[in-house]
Short mmCIF file of C-alpha atoms in Angstrom, two decimals:
data_model
loop_
_atom_site.label_atom_id
_atom_site.label_comp_id
_atom_site.label_asym_id
_atom_site.label_seq_id
_atom_site.Cartn_x
_atom_site.Cartn_y
_atom_site.Cartn_z
CA MET A 1 0.00 0.00 0.00
CA SER A 2 1.40 3.39 -0.92
CA THR A 3 0.07 6.92 -0.95
CA ASN A 4 -0.17 8.95 -4.12
CA PRO A 5 3.09 10.80 -4.92
CA PRO A 6 2.65 14.58 -5.21
CA ASN A 7 4.86 15.05 -8.26
CA LEU A 8 3.62 12.22 -10.47
CA ARG A 9 4.00 13.15 -14.13
CA PRO A 10 0.47 13.85 -15.37
CA ASP A 11 1.11 12.65 -18.92
CA LEU A 12 1.83 9.00 -18.08
CA ALA A 13 -0.45 6.01 -18.48
CA PRO A 14 -0.56 3.22 -15.89
CA LYS A 15 2.20 0.65 -16.29
CA ALA A 16 1.17 -1.97 -18.83
CA LYS A 17 0.04 -5.21 -17.20
CA ILE A 18 0.68 -8.39 -19.21
CA ALA A 19 -0.28 -11.74 -17.70
CA GLU A 20 -0.87 -14.29 -20.45
CA PRO A 21 0.74 -17.74 -20.66
CA SER A 22 1.97 -18.88 -24.08
CA ARG A 23 1.78 -22.39 -25.52
CA PRO A 24 4.97 -24.42 -26.14
CA GLY A 25 6.74 -23.33 -29.32
CA GLN A 26 4.62 -20.23 -29.76
CA PRO A 27 6.50 -17.15 -31.08
CA THR A 28 6.33 -14.42 -28.46
CA ILE A 29 6.55 -10.64 -28.57
CA GLY A 30 7.32 -8.38 -25.63
CA MET A 31 5.85 -4.89 -25.29
CA VAL A 32 7.15 -1.81 -23.52
CA SER A 33 4.49 0.91 -23.60
CA LEU A 34 5.56 4.41 -22.60
CA GLY A 35 3.79 7.75 -22.50
CA CYS A 36 0.13 8.65 -22.33
CA PRO A 37 -3.03 6.51 -22.25
CA LYS A 38 -3.52 7.16 -25.98
CA ALA A 39 -0.25 5.29 -26.62
CA LEU A 40 -1.38 2.50 -24.29
CA VAL A 41 -4.48 2.02 -26.46
CA ASP A 42 -2.22 1.81 -29.53
CA SER A 43 -0.20 -0.90 -27.77
CA GLU A 44 -3.38 -2.83 -26.98
CA ARG A 45 -4.44 -2.71 -30.64
CA ILE A 46 -1.05 -3.92 -31.86
CA LEU A 47 -1.00 -6.82 -29.40
CA THR A 48 -4.60 -7.75 -30.22
CA ARG A 49 -3.67 -8.08 -33.89
CA LEU A 50 -0.53 -10.07 -33.07
CA ARG A 51 -2.39 -12.45 -30.80
CA ALA A 52 -4.96 -13.09 -33.56
CA GLU A 53 -2.03 -14.13 -35.80
CA GLY A 54 -0.78 -16.68 -33.29
CA TYR A 55 1.82 -14.72 -31.34
CA GLY A 56 2.16 -14.99 -27.59
CA ILE A 57 2.72 -11.91 -25.44
CA SER A 58 5.65 -11.88 -23.07
CA PRO A 59 5.78 -9.76 -19.91
CA ASP A 60 9.58 -9.57 -20.00
CA TYR A 61 12.47 -9.25 -22.42
CA ALA A 62 14.02 -12.62 -21.76
CA GLY A 63 10.95 -14.62 -22.71
CA ALA A 64 10.34 -12.81 -25.99
CA ASP A 65 11.54 -13.48 -29.53
CA ALA A 66 11.41 -9.72 -30.19
CA VAL A 67 10.35 -6.57 -28.31
CA ILE A 68 8.20 -3.64 -29.43
CA VAL A 69 8.91 -0.33 -27.68
CA ASN A 70 6.02 2.12 -28.01
CA THR A 71 7.68 5.48 -27.40
CA CYS A 72 6.71 8.95 -26.19
CA GLY A 73 8.06 12.13 -27.77
CA PHE A 74 6.07 14.78 -25.91
CA LEU A 75 8.99 16.28 -23.93
CA ASP A 76 12.75 15.99 -24.16
CA SER A 77 12.68 14.13 -20.83
CA ALA A 78 10.15 11.70 -22.33
CA LYS A 79 12.38 11.25 -25.38
CA ALA A 80 15.31 10.43 -23.12
CA GLU A 81 13.16 7.92 -21.26
CA SER A 82 12.19 6.32 -24.58
CA LEU A 83 15.82 6.10 -25.72
CA ASP A 84 16.74 4.47 -22.40
CA ALA A 85 13.94 1.91 -22.81
CA ILE A 86 15.10 1.10 -26.36
CA GLY A 87 18.67 0.67 -25.11
CA GLU A 88 17.56 -1.62 -22.30
CA ALA A 89 15.49 -3.74 -24.70
CA LEU A 90 18.46 -4.05 -27.07
CA LYS A 91 20.71 -5.09 -24.21
CA GLU A 92 18.31 -7.65 -22.74
CA ASN A 93 16.78 -9.02 -25.96
CA GLY A 94 18.54 -7.73 -29.09
CA LYS A 95 15.58 -7.69 -31.47
CA VAL A 96 13.77 -4.37 -31.07
CA ILE A 97 11.04 -2.67 -33.11
CA VAL A 98 10.25 0.96 -32.28
CA THR A 99 6.89 2.65 -32.77
CA GLY A 100 4.92 5.54 -31.28
CA CYS A 101 5.35 9.29 -31.20
CA LEU A 102 9.14 9.33 -31.13
CA GLY A 103 8.99 7.01 -34.14
CA ALA A 104 8.11 10.09 -36.17
CA GLU A 105 11.84 10.93 -35.85
CA PRO A 106 13.51 7.74 -37.17
CA ASP A 107 16.89 9.37 -37.87
CA TYR A 108 17.06 10.65 -34.29
CA ILE A 109 16.38 7.16 -32.93
CA ARG A 110 18.83 5.40 -35.26
CA GLU A 111 21.51 7.94 -34.41
CA HIS A 112 21.39 6.66 -30.82
CA HIS A 113 20.45 3.02 -31.53
CA PRO A 114 21.49 1.91 -35.02
CA ARG A 115 20.84 -1.78 -34.20
CA ILE A 116 17.06 -1.50 -34.04
CA LEU A 117 15.16 -3.58 -36.60
CA ALA A 118 12.51 -1.04 -37.65
CA VAL A 119 10.97 2.32 -36.76
CA THR A 120 7.34 3.33 -37.35
CA GLY A 121 5.37 6.38 -36.32
CA PRO A 122 2.28 6.59 -34.10
CA HIS A 123 -0.79 4.43 -34.88
CA GLN A 124 0.95 2.82 -37.88
CA TYR A 125 -0.30 -0.63 -36.95
CA GLU A 126 0.26 -2.33 -40.31
CA GLN A 127 3.90 -1.26 -40.48
CA VAL A 128 4.49 -2.59 -36.95
CA LEU A 129 2.97 -5.94 -37.93
CA ASP A 130 5.11 -6.09 -41.07
CA ALA A 131 8.23 -5.47 -38.97
CA VAL A 132 7.23 -8.21 -36.51
CA HIS A 133 6.59 -10.66 -39.37
CA GLY A 134 10.06 -9.93 -40.72
CA ALA A 135 11.76 -10.42 -37.37
CA VAL A 136 9.68 -13.32 -36.02
CA PRO A 137 7.57 -15.17 -38.62
CA PRO A 138 4.15 -16.22 -37.30
CA SER A 139 3.53 -19.87 -36.54
CA PRO A 140 -0.14 -20.13 -35.66
CA ASP A 141 -1.93 -23.18 -34.38
CA PRO A 142 -5.08 -23.22 -36.57
CA PHE A 143 -7.13 -24.88 -33.83
CA ILE A 144 -6.21 -22.26 -31.21
CA ASP A 145 -4.92 -19.03 -32.68
CA LEU A 146 -6.76 -18.25 -35.92
CA LEU A 147 -9.98 -17.28 -34.21
CA PRO A 148 -11.57 -13.86 -33.67
CA ALA A 149 -9.32 -12.30 -31.05
CA GLN A 150 -10.58 -10.95 -27.77
CA ALA A 151 -8.95 -7.58 -27.34
CA VAL A 152 -5.70 -7.54 -25.38
CA SER A 153 -5.96 -5.17 -22.42
CA LEU A 154 -2.89 -3.67 -20.75
CA THR A 155 -4.94 -2.25 -17.89
CA PRO A 156 -6.67 -4.15 -15.07
CA ARG A 157 -9.82 -5.94 -16.19
CA HIS A 158 -12.22 -3.55 -14.42
CA TYR A 159 -11.29 -0.34 -16.27
CA SER A 160 -10.30 0.53 -19.81
CA TYR A 161 -9.30 3.53 -21.90
CA LEU A 162 -11.64 4.34 -24.78
CA LYS A 163 -9.96 6.40 -27.51
CA ILE A 164 -12.49 8.42 -29.50
CA SER A 165 -10.23 10.30 -31.92
CA GLU A 166 -6.67 10.79 -33.12
CA GLY A 167 -4.73 14.00 -33.68
CA CYS A 168 -5.43 17.62 -32.85
CA ASN A 169 -6.28 20.84 -34.71
CA HIS A 170 -4.67 23.17 -32.16
CA LYS A 171 -1.34 24.82 -32.88
CA CYS A 172 0.01 25.40 -29.38
CA LYS A 173 3.58 26.64 -29.67
CA PHE A 174 4.98 24.29 -27.04
CA CYS A 175 3.45 21.12 -28.52
CA ILE A 176 4.45 18.93 -31.46
CA ILE A 177 1.66 16.35 -31.08
CA PRO A 178 -0.17 17.56 -34.25
CA ASP A 179 3.08 17.12 -36.18
CA MET A 180 3.45 13.57 -34.90
CA ARG A 181 -0.19 12.42 -34.83
CA GLY A 182 -1.76 14.67 -37.44
CA ARG A 183 -4.99 16.65 -37.46
CA LEU A 184 -8.17 15.63 -35.69
CA GLN A 185 -9.62 12.32 -36.91
CA SER A 186 -12.78 11.32 -35.06
CA ARG A 187 -14.02 7.75 -34.93
CA PRO A 188 -17.66 7.09 -35.88
CA ALA A 189 -19.86 7.24 -32.80
CA HIS A 190 -21.45 3.85 -33.46
CA ALA A 191 -17.99 2.20 -33.57
CA ILE A 192 -17.06 3.76 -30.20
CA LEU A 193 -20.37 2.59 -28.70
CA ARG A 194 -19.87 -0.93 -30.03
CA GLU A 195 -16.39 -1.09 -28.48
CA ALA A 196 -17.69 0.29 -25.18
CA GLU A 197 -20.53 -2.24 -25.07
CA LYS A 198 -18.08 -5.12 -25.56
CA LEU A 199 -15.84 -3.77 -22.81
CA VAL A 200 -18.73 -3.53 -20.35
CA GLN A 201 -19.93 -7.01 -21.31
CA ASN A 202 -16.42 -8.30 -20.53
CA GLY A 203 -16.45 -6.89 -17.02
CA VAL A 204 -15.19 -3.31 -17.41
CA ASN A 205 -16.79 -1.08 -14.76
CA GLU A 206 -15.09 2.18 -15.74
CA LEU A 207 -14.57 3.71 -19.19
CA LEU A 208 -11.90 6.40 -19.43
CA VAL A 209 -12.62 8.51 -22.51
CA ILE A 210 -9.42 9.86 -24.08
CA SER A 211 -8.26 11.77 -27.15
CA GLN A 212 -6.02 14.74 -27.75
CA ASP A 213 -9.01 17.11 -27.65
CA THR A 214 -12.10 15.33 -26.37
CA SER A 215 -14.47 18.30 -26.58
CA ALA A 216 -13.66 18.71 -30.30
CA TYR A 217 -14.83 15.17 -31.01
CA GLY A 218 -16.80 15.03 -34.26
CA VAL A 219 -15.88 18.49 -35.55
CA ASP A 220 -13.86 17.05 -38.44
CA ILE A 221 -16.75 14.86 -39.62
CA LYS A 222 -19.33 17.63 -39.08
CA HIS A 223 -20.94 15.74 -36.18
CA ALA A 224 -22.21 13.10 -38.59
CA GLU A 225 -25.04 10.84 -37.47
CA ASP A 226 -24.69 7.19 -38.41
CA ARG A 227 -26.76 4.21 -37.26
CA GLY A 228 -28.59 6.32 -34.72
CA HIS A 229 -25.55 7.87 -33.03
CA ARG A 230 -24.28 11.44 -33.56
CA ALA A 231 -20.56 12.21 -33.43
CA HIS A 232 -20.74 14.95 -30.80
CA ILE A 233 -19.21 14.74 -27.35
CA THR A 234 -22.49 15.53 -25.56
CA ASP A 235 -24.38 12.82 -27.45
CA LEU A 236 -21.50 10.37 -27.06
CA ALA A 237 -21.27 10.98 -23.31
CA ARG A 238 -25.03 10.43 -22.97
CA ASP A 239 -24.85 7.21 -24.98
CA LEU A 240 -21.88 5.90 -22.99
CA GLY A 241 -23.63 6.81 -19.74
CA SER A 242 -26.48 4.47 -20.65
CA LEU A 243 -24.21 1.40 -20.47
CA GLY A 244 -24.10 1.28 -16.66
CA ALA A 245 -20.35 1.77 -16.19
CA TRP A 246 -18.54 4.77 -14.75
CA VAL A 247 -17.65 7.17 -17.60
CA ARG A 248 -14.71 9.52 -17.01
CA LEU A 249 -13.82 12.32 -19.45
CA HIS A 250 -10.18 13.29 -20.03
CA TYR A 251 -8.51 16.13 -22.01
CA VAL A 252 -11.59 18.33 -22.35
CA TYR A 253 -10.90 21.84 -23.66
CA PRO A 254 -13.22 24.42 -22.05
CA TYR A 255 -15.25 25.31 -25.14
CA PRO A 256 -18.67 26.87 -24.44
CA HIS A 257 -20.51 23.65 -25.35
CA VAL A 258 -18.76 21.82 -22.50
CA ARG A 259 -21.41 23.32 -20.18
CA ASN A 260 -23.88 20.91 -21.84
CA LEU A 261 -21.97 18.00 -20.32
CA ILE A 262 -22.46 19.18 -16.74
CA PRO A 263 -26.18 18.28 -16.47
CA LEU A 264 -25.24 14.72 -17.51
CA MET A 265 -22.91 14.67 -14.51
CA ALA A 266 -25.57 16.04 -12.20
CA GLU A 267 -27.92 13.29 -13.42
CA GLY A 268 -25.32 10.59 -12.72
CA LEU A 269 -24.92 9.48 -16.35
CA VAL A 270 -21.28 10.60 -16.46
CA LEU A 271 -18.85 10.89 -13.56
CA PRO A 272 -18.71 14.46 -12.17
CA TYR A 273 -15.10 14.81 -13.28
CA LEU A 274 -13.50 17.04 -15.92
CA ASP A 275 -9.86 16.84 -16.93
CA ILE A 276 -9.15 20.21 -18.58
CA PRO A 277 -5.63 21.29 -19.67
CA PHE A 278 -5.75 25.00 -18.74
CA GLN A 279 -1.89 25.28 -18.94
CA HIS A 280 -1.78 28.83 -17.50
CA ALA A 281 -3.97 31.72 -16.38
CA HIS A 282 -2.24 34.90 -17.47
CA PRO A 283 -3.60 36.09 -20.84
CA ASP A 284 -0.20 37.16 -22.15
CA VAL A 285 1.34 33.76 -21.40
CA LEU A 286 -1.63 32.03 -23.00
CA ARG A 287 -1.21 34.19 -26.10
CA ARG A 288 2.49 33.29 -26.29
CA MET A 289 1.38 29.67 -26.03
CA ALA A 290 -1.15 30.28 -28.85
CA ARG A 291 -3.97 29.14 -26.59
CA PRO A 292 -7.30 30.82 -25.76
CA ALA A 293 -6.55 33.77 -23.45
CA ALA A 294 -9.78 34.17 -21.50
CA ALA A 295 -8.82 33.16 -17.96
CA ALA A 296 -11.46 35.41 -16.37
CA LYS A 297 -14.19 33.81 -18.46
CA THR A 298 -12.80 30.41 -17.50
CA LEU A 299 -13.44 31.24 -13.84
CA ASP A 300 -17.00 32.20 -14.76
CA GLU A 301 -17.41 28.84 -16.50
CA ILE A 302 -16.04 26.97 -13.50
CA ASN A 303 -18.52 28.73 -11.21
CA ALA A 304 -21.36 27.92 -13.62
CA TRP A 305 -20.35 24.24 -13.71
CA ARG A 306 -20.33 24.07 -9.92
CA GLU A 307 -23.77 25.65 -9.72
CA ILE A 308 -25.15 22.87 -11.91
CA CYS A 309 -23.13 20.02 -10.35
CA LEU A 310 -22.00 20.79 -6.81
CA ASP A 311 -19.72 17.75 -6.52
CA ILE A 312 -17.86 18.20 -9.80
CA THR A 313 -14.13 17.42 -9.60
CA LEU A 314 -11.85 19.54 -11.78
CA ARG A 315 -8.40 18.29 -12.75
CA SER A 316 -5.91 20.24 -14.84
CA THR A 317 -2.28 20.51 -15.90
CA PHE A 318 -0.16 23.65 -16.03
CA ILE A 319 3.21 24.76 -17.37
CA VAL A 320 5.45 27.01 -15.27
CA GLY A 321 8.54 28.76 -16.55
CA TYR A 322 7.22 29.19 -20.09
CA PRO A 323 9.48 31.50 -22.15
CA GLY A 324 8.94 35.11 -21.13
CA GLU A 325 6.97 34.24 -17.98
CA THR A 326 7.54 37.07 -15.49
CA GLU A 327 7.17 36.87 -11.74
CA SER A 328 4.02 38.96 -12.06
CA GLU A 329 2.53 36.56 -14.63
CA PHE A 330 3.38 33.61 -12.43
CA GLN A 331 1.74 35.34 -9.45
CA THR A 332 -1.39 35.76 -11.57
CA LEU A 333 -1.40 31.98 -12.04
CA LEU A 334 -1.13 31.43 -8.27
CA ASP A 335 -3.95 33.92 -7.63
CA TRP A 336 -6.09 32.24 -10.28
CA LEU A 337 -5.48 28.85 -8.67
CA ASP A 338 -6.58 30.32 -5.32
CA GLU A 339 -9.82 31.43 -6.90
CA ALA A 340 -10.43 28.38 -9.09
CA GLN A 341 -9.80 25.88 -6.24
CA LEU A 342 -9.13 23.00 -8.60
CA ASP A 343 -9.33 19.56 -7.01
CA ARG A 344 -6.54 17.78 -8.85
CA VAL A 345 -3.51 19.51 -10.36
CA GLY A 346 -0.43 18.40 -12.26
CA CYS A 347 2.41 20.67 -13.32
CA PHE A 348 5.27 20.60 -15.81
CA GLN A 349 8.34 22.77 -15.84
CA TYR A 350 8.66 24.07 -19.40
CA GLU A 351 11.07 22.18 -21.64
CA ASN A 352 12.20 22.88 -25.18
CA VAL A 353 11.13 20.14 -27.58
CA ASP A 354 12.72 19.73 -31.01
CA GLY A 355 10.36 21.17 -33.58
CA ALA A 356 8.26 23.27 -31.18
CA ARG A 357 7.78 26.92 -32.11
CA SER A 358 8.19 27.99 -28.47
CA ASN A 359 11.91 27.19 -28.71
CA ALA A 360 12.42 30.41 -30.69
CA LEU A 361 10.64 32.65 -28.17
CA PRO A 362 12.82 35.16 -26.30
CA ASP A 363 13.50 35.37 -22.56
CA HIS A 364 13.72 31.72 -21.59
CA VAL A 365 13.39 31.25 -17.83
CA PRO A 366 16.47 29.93 -15.96
CA ALA A 367 16.23 26.40 -14.57
CA GLU A 368 16.48 27.49 -10.92
CA ILE A 369 13.57 29.91 -11.32
CA LYS A 370 11.47 27.25 -13.03
CA GLN A 371 12.17 24.87 -10.13
CA ASP A 372 11.29 27.56 -7.58
CA ARG A 373 8.00 28.32 -9.34
CA TRP A 374 7.16 24.63 -9.63
CA ASP A 375 7.77 24.21 -5.90
CA ARG A 376 5.59 27.19 -5.03
CA PHE A 377 2.84 26.11 -7.41
CA MET A 378 2.76 22.55 -6.07
CA GLU A 379 2.79 23.80 -2.48
CA LYS A 380 -0.37 25.82 -3.15
CA ALA A 381 -2.01 23.00 -5.10
CA GLN A 382 -1.22 20.58 -2.28
CA ALA A 383 -2.79 22.88 0.32
CA ILE A 384 -5.96 23.16 -1.78
CA SER A 385 -6.09 19.38 -2.23
CA GLU A 386 -5.60 18.79 1.50
CA ALA A 387 -8.44 21.17 2.42
CA LYS A 388 -10.81 19.69 -0.15
CA LEU A 389 -10.13 16.15 1.01
CA ALA A 390 -10.54 17.13 4.68
CA ALA A 391 -14.04 18.36 3.82
CA LYS A 392 -14.95 14.81 2.74
CA VAL A 393 -14.34 13.29 6.18
CA GLY A 394 -17.63 11.94 7.50
CA ARG A 395 -19.24 11.66 4.05
CA THR A 396 -20.35 8.38 2.50
CA ILE A 397 -19.11 7.99 -1.08
CA GLN A 398 -18.77 5.32 -3.75
CA VAL A 399 -15.37 3.87 -4.61
CA ILE A 400 -14.05 1.34 -7.11
CA VAL A 401 -11.56 -1.28 -5.85
CA ASP A 402 -8.29 -1.31 -7.81
CA GLU A 403 -6.03 -3.58 -5.79
CA ILE A 404 -6.07 -5.74 -2.67
CA ASP A 405 -3.05 -6.81 -0.65
CA SER A 406 -2.47 -7.98 2.92
CA ASP A 407 -2.60 -4.43 4.30
CA ALA A 408 -5.58 -2.83 2.61
CA ALA A 409 -7.84 -2.45 -0.39
CA THR A 410 -6.65 0.37 -2.63
CA CYS A 411 -9.64 2.13 -4.16
CA ARG A 412 -10.54 5.26 -6.11
CA THR A 413 -13.43 7.65 -5.67
CA LYS A 414 -15.35 9.22 -8.54
CA SER A 415 -12.87 12.10 -8.18
CA ASP A 416 -9.83 9.97 -8.97
CA ALA A 417 -8.50 8.70 -12.30
CA PRO A 418 -6.07 5.75 -12.26
CA GLU A 419 -2.44 6.56 -11.45
CA ILE A 420 -2.67 10.36 -11.81
CA ASP A 421 -4.98 11.18 -8.90
CA GLY A 422 -5.37 10.01 -5.31
CA ASN A 423 -6.54 6.80 -3.66
CA LEU A 424 -8.86 5.78 -0.88
CA PHE A 425 -7.60 2.99 1.37
CA ILE A 426 -9.76 0.54 3.32
CA ASP A 427 -7.56 -1.15 5.93
CA GLU A 428 -10.22 -2.97 7.98
CA ASP A 429 -12.81 -5.62 7.01
CA PHE A 430 -11.75 -5.54 3.36
CA GLN A 431 -10.98 -9.25 2.92
CA ASN A 432 -14.23 -10.08 1.10
CA LEU A 433 -13.83 -7.35 -1.50
CA LYS A 434 -12.87 -8.14 -5.09
CA VAL A 435 -10.96 -6.01 -7.59
CA GLY A 436 -13.50 -4.09 -9.68
CA ASP A 437 -16.16 -3.92 -6.95
CA ILE A 438 -17.96 -0.61 -6.54
CA VAL A 439 -18.85 -0.14 -2.87
CA SER A 440 -19.95 2.57 -0.44
CA VAL A 441 -17.42 3.87 2.08
CA GLU A 442 -17.54 6.33 4.94
CA VAL A 443 -14.49 8.61 4.82
CA GLU A 444 -12.70 8.59 8.19
CA GLU A 445 -9.36 10.28 7.48
CA ALA A 446 -7.81 12.56 4.88
CA GLY A 447 -4.24 13.36 3.85
CA GLU A 448 -2.74 15.66 1.25
CA TYR A 449 -3.78 13.52 -1.72
CA ASP A 450 -5.45 10.39 -0.34
CA LEU A 451 -8.35 9.24 1.84
CA TRP A 452 -8.96 6.42 4.31
CA GLY A 453 -12.37 4.96 5.04
CA ARG A 454 -14.50 2.03 6.19
CA LEU A 455 -17.07 -0.02 4.37
CA VAL A 456 -20.66 1.00 5.02
#
């Protein structure tokens, strides 16, 4: 049992969980999945296709005939992490195929690791399969393998990420995601619903809706209606809410139509939880970022959301030390945070990323000032979190059970997404619980990021 770390990187997916025995003689592929939940979904799709072709899936390097490393290229620190993972896979296994966001820079990867077998970019599933076939030819058992494949999940059985679109139409100066993943490409609503229905039928109790810009879902296909389902985030959320599972919305930009989602939360169709990447609060910094610069109106929106749904949880991420950020602009961010009283907050120190337009901006902030501002920001965010959690002591709330060990059941409330938010621990009379259960708990104790409670 461990409490939630205060400086967890908010862009990371949960660690991939692979637990699948292979038959004797079956060719096996290992998978290292780095970066965000969107990349984790890509890894699941690749492994699902491979399993349908007769490959086994290995949880470690040593037991695999080759390894796929699904990389992240969002920040220079993430690129370094990806290069380290590729190097480790080469050392431990030798046959390595690279895919994912950093795969959009094949020369950069080969400069550091010339021995890799192949490099493909993000969501290039066919090219990954071709590379695997070349390195490890398939050898399917026609009586076992060549059957319709049940999807491979790299998350625990009781929750799953549901990717509704690829790409992004924004041109934020600090971000190269549109260059790597392209412009917005929305999936048809009926296809998303069909996938969600299968997940719920297979025991998933929580659907985590993800994309690069969830509130823009359907814009590129003009909110087309097909087979009774319209490609609009409000309609999609309502349809998903009818399936009986928890529905959690991530990466929602605060467009005006987002207010139409809040009544669905008040009704209980969708979890009262919004993950909104505000990034900053000072209008000049937001303009330098090439993001909407209406922080005051954002506060008005937040107040309006809370009037409709009193228990709404707001999570966001911010960047401190952006080029040109003055002490006064940073203080505006702290003041805004005081007023907004966000429940869950993650924070990056600004980093240059190859290809980002922000690299060319003047007045880059020294590293020691960025660290100081990050410390001050997180101190304030922690104090807000601690006060908000203390207010929950004595309340009875629903939680979902994520893990059980000899010490306690580790759970999450409706206010907590996996890995990036807090936990609620039940350390008495928890032995009859099962992972995936949704139960009622009375909150007895609160910390800075986590809660403790007892079963009701």
